[in-house]
Short mmCIF file of N, CA and C in Angstrom, two decimals:
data_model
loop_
_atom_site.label_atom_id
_atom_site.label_comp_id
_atom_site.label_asym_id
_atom_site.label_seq_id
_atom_site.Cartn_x
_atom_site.Cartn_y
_atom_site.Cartn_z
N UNK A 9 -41.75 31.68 4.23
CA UNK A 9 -41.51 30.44 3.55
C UNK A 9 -40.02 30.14 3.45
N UNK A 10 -39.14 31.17 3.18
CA UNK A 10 -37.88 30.99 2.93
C UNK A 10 -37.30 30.74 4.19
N UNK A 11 -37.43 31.30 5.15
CA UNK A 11 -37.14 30.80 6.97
C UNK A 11 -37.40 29.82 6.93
N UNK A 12 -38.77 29.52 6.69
CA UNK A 12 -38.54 28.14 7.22
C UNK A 12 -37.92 26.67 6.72
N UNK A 13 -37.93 27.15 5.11
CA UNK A 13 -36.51 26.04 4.45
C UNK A 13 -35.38 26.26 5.38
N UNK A 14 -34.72 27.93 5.43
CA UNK A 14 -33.79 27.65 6.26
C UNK A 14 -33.72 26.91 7.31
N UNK A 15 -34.39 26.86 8.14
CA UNK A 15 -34.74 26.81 9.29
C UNK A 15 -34.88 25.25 9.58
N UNK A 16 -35.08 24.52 8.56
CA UNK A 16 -35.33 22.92 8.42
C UNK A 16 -34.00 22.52 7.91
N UNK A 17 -33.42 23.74 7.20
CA UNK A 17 -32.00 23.16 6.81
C UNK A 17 -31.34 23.04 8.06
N UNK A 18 -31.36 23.95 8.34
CA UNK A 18 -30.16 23.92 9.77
C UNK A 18 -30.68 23.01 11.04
N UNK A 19 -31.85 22.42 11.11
CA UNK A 19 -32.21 21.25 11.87
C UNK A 19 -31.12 19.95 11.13
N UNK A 20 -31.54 19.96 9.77
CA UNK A 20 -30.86 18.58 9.28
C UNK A 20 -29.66 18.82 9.55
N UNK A 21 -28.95 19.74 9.30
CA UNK A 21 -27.32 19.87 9.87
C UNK A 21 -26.83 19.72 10.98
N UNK A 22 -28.08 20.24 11.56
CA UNK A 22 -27.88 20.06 12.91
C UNK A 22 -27.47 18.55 13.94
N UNK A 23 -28.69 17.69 12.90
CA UNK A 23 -28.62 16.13 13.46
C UNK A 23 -27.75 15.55 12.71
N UNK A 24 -27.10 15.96 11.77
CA UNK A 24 -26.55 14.99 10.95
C UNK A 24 -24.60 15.01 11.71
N UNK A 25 -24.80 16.45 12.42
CA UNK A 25 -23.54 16.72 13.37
C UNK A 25 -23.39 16.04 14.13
N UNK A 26 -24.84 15.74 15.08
CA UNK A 26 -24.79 15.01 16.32
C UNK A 26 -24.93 13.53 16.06
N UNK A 27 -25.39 12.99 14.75
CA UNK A 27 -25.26 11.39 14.64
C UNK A 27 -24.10 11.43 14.00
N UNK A 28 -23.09 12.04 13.53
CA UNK A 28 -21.73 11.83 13.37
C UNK A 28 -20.70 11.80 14.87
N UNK A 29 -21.58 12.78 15.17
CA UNK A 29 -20.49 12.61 16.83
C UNK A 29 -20.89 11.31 17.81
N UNK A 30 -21.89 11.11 17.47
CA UNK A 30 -22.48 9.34 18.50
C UNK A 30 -22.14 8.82 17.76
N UNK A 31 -21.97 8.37 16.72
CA UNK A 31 -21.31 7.48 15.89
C UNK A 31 -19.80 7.22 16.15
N UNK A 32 -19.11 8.59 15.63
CA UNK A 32 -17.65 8.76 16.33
C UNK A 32 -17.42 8.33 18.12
N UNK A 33 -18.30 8.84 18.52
CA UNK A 33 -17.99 8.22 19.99
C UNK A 33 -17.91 6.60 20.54
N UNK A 34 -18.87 6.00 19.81
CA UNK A 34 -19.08 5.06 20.21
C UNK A 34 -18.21 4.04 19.33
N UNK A 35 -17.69 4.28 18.35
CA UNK A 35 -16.23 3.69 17.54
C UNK A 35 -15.25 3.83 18.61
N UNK A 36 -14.80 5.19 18.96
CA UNK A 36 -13.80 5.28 19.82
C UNK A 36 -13.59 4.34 21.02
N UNK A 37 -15.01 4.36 21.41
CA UNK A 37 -15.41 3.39 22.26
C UNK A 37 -15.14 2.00 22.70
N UNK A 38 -15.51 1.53 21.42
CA UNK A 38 -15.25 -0.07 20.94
C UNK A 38 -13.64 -0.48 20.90
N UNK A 39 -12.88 0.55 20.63
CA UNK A 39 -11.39 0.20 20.25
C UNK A 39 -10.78 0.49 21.33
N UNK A 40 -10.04 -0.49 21.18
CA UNK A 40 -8.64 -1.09 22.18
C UNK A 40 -7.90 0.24 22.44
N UNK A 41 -7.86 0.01 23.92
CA UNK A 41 -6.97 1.04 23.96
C UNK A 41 -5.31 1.18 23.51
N UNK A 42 -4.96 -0.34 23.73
CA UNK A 42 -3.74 -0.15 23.25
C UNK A 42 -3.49 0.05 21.87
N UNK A 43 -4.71 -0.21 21.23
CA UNK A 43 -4.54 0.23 19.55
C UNK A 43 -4.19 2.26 19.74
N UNK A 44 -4.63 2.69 20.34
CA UNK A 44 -4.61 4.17 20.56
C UNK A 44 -3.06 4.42 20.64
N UNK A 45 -2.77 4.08 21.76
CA UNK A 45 -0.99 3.62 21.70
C UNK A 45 -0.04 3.38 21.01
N UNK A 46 -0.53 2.01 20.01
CA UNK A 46 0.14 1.53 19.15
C UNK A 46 0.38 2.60 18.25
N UNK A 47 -0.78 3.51 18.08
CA UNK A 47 -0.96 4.02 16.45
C UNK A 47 -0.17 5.48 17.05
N UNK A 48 -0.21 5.79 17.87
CA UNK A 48 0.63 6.99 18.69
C UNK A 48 -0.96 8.19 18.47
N UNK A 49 -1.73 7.61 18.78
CA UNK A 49 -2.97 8.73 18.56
C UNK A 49 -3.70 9.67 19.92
N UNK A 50 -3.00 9.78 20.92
CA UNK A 50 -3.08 10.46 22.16
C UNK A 50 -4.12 9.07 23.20
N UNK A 51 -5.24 9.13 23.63
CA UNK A 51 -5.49 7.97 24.34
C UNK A 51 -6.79 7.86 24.11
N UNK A 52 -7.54 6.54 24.41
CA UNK A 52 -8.86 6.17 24.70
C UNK A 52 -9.45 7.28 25.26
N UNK A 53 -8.79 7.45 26.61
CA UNK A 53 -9.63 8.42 27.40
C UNK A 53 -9.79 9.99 27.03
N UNK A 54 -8.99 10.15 26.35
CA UNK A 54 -8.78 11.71 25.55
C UNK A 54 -9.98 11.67 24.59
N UNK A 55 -9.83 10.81 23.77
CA UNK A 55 -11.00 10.83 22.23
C UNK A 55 -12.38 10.51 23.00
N UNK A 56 -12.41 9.92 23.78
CA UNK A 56 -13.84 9.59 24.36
C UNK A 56 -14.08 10.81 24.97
N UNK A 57 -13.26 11.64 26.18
CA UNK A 57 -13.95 13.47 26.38
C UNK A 57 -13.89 14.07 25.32
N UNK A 58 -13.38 14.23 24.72
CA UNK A 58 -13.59 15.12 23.33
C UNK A 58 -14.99 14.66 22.55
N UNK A 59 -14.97 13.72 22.12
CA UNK A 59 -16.11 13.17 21.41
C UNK A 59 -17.03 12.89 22.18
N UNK A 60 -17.45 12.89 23.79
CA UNK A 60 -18.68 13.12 24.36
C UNK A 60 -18.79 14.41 24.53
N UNK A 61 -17.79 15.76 24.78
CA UNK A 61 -18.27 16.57 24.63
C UNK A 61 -18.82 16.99 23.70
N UNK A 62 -17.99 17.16 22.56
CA UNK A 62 -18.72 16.91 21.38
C UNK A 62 -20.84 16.70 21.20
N UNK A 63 -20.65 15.54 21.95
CA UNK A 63 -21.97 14.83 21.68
C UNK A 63 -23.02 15.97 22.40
N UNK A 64 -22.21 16.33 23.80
CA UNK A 64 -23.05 16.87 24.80
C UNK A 64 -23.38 18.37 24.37
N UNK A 65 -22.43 19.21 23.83
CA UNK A 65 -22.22 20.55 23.14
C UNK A 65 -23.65 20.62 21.88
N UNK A 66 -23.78 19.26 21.53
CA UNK A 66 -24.68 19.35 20.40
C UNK A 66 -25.91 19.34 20.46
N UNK A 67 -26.01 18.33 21.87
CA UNK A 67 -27.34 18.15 22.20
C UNK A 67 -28.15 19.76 23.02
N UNK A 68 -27.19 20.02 23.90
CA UNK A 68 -27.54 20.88 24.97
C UNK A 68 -27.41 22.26 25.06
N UNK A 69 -26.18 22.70 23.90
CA UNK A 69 -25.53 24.29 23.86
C UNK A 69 -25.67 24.47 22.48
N UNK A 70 -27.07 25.62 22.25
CA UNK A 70 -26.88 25.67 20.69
C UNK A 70 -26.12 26.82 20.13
N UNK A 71 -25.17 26.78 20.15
CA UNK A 71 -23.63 27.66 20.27
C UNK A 71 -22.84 27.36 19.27
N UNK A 72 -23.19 27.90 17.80
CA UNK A 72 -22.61 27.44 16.53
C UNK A 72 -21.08 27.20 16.73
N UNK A 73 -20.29 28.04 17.27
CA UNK A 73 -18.75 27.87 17.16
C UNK A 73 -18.46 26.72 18.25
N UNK A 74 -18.82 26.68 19.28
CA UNK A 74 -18.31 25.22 19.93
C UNK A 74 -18.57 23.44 19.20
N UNK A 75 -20.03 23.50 18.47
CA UNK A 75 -20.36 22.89 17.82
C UNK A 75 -19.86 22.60 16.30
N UNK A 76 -19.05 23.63 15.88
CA UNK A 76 -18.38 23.68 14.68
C UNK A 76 -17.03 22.85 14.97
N UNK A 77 -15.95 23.45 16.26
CA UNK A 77 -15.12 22.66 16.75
C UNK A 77 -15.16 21.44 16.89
N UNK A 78 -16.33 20.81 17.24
CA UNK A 78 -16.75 19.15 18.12
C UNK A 78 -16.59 18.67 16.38
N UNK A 79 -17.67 19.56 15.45
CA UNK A 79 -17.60 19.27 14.01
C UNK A 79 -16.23 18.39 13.55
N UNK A 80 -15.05 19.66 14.22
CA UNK A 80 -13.72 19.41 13.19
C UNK A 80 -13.23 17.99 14.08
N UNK A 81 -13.38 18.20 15.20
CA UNK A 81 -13.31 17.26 16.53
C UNK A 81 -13.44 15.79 15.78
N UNK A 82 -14.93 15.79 15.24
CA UNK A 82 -15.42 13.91 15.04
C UNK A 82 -14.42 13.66 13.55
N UNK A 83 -14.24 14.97 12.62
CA UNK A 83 -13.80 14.09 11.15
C UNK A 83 -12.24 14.23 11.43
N UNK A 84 -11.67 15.05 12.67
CA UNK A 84 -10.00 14.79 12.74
C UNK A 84 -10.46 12.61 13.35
N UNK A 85 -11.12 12.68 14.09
CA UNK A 85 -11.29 11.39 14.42
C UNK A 85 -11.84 10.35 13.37
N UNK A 86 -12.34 10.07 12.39
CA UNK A 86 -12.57 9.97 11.60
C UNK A 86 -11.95 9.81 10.23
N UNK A 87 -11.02 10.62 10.03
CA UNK A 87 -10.19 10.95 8.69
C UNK A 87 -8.57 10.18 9.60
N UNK A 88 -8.58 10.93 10.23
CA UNK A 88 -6.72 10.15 11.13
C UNK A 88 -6.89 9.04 11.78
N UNK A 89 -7.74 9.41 13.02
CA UNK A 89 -7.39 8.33 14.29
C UNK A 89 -8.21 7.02 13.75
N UNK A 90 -8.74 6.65 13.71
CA UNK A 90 -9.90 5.88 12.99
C UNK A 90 -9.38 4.59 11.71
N UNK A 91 -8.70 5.63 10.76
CA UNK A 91 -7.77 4.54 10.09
C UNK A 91 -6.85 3.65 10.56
N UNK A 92 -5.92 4.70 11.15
CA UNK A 92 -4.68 4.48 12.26
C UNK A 92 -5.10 3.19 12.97
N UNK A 93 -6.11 3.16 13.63
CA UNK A 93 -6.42 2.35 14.61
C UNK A 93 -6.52 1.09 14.07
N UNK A 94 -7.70 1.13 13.08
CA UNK A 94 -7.74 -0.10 11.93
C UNK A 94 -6.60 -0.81 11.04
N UNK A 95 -5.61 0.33 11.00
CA UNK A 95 -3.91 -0.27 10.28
C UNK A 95 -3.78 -1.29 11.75
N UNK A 96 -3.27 -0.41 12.58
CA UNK A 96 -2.74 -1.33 14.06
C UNK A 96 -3.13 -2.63 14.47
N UNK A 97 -4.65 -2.18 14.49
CA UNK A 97 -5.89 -3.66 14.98
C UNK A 97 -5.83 -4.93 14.14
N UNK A 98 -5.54 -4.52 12.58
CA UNK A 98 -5.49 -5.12 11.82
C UNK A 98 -6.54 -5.37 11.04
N UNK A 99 -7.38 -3.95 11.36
CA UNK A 99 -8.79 -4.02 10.64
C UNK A 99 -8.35 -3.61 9.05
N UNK A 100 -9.42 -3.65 8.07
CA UNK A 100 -9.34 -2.42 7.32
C UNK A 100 -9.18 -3.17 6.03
N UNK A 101 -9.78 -2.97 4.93
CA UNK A 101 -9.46 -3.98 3.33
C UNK A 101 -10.14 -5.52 4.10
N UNK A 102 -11.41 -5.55 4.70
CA UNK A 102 -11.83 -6.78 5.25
C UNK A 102 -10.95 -8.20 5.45
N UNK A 103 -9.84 -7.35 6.46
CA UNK A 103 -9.10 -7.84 7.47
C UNK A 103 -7.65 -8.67 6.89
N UNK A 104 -7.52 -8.29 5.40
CA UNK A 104 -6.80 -8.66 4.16
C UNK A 104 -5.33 -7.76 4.24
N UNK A 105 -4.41 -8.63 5.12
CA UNK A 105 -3.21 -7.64 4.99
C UNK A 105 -2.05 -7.34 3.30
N UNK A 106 -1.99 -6.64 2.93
CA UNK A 106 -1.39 -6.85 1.29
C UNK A 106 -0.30 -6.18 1.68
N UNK A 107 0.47 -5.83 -0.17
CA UNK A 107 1.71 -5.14 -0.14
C UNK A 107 1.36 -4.14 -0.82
N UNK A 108 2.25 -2.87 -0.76
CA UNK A 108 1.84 -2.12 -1.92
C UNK A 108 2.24 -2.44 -3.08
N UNK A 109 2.71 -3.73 -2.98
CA UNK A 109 3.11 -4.22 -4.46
C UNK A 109 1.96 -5.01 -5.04
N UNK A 110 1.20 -5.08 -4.34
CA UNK A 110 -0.10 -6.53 -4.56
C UNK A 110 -1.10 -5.49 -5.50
N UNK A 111 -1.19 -6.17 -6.89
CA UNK A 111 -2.35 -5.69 -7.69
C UNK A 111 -3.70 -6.47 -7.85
N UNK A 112 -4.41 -6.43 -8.22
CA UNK A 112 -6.07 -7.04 -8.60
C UNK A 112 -6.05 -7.73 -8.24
N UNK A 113 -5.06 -8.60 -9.01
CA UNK A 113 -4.96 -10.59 -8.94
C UNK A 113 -4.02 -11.10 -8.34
N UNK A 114 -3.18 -10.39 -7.28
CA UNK A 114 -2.46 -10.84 -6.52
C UNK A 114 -0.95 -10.12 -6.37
N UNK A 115 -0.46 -10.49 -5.81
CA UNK A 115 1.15 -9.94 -5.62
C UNK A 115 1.63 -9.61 -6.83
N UNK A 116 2.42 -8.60 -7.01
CA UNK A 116 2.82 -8.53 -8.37
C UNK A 116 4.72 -8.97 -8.32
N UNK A 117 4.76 -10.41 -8.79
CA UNK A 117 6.17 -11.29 -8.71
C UNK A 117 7.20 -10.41 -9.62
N UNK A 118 7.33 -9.58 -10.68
CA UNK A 118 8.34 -8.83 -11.05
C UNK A 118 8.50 -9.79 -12.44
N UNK A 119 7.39 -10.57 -13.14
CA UNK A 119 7.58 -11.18 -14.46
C UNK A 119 8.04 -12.74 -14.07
N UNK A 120 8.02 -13.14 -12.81
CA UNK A 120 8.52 -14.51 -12.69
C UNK A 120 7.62 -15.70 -12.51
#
């Protein structure tokens, strides 16, 4: 009984790895390459082999440590490149460029 909780656990981990890495891939995907550039984040074509291997490692090689890597692989993409890209593109705060001076209700004028 206890195997097989385990055993259902590590399925869900399992998919929840590989729909983070198709997910991650196919973001990478969508974005400009020159946003990759802009943001100085190595290239389109780099994050797309990484993150299909990734995809492919998960589906096909059940090889905890390569799959752990692809792991760190999708949230370095994810946590860095991902924002980066969205600062550049001009995504990000639904497409609302501010200051870091801008509070709740607007710019904050200094009392004037």
């Amino acid at each position: 009984m206890l195997l097989t909780a385990f055993g259902g656990f590590m399925w869900l981990l399992f998919t929840a790895m590989l729909v983070l890495a198709v997910v991650a891939l196919v973001m990478a995907a969508l974005a400009r390459e020159d946003a990759y550039r802009a943001a100085d984040k190595k290239t389109k074509t780099f994050w797309l082999v990484i993150l299909g291997v990734t995809v492919a490692v998960n589906v096909f090689v059940p090889f905890l440590f390569l799959q752990i890597a692809g792991l760190i692989a999708t949230i370095v993409f994810f946590v860095d490149v991902r924002p980066a890209l969205q600062q550049v593109s001009g995504g990000g705060r639904g497409g609302r460029r501010g200051s870091s001076s801008d509070g709740p209700y607007g710019p904050y004028n200094g009392g004037r």
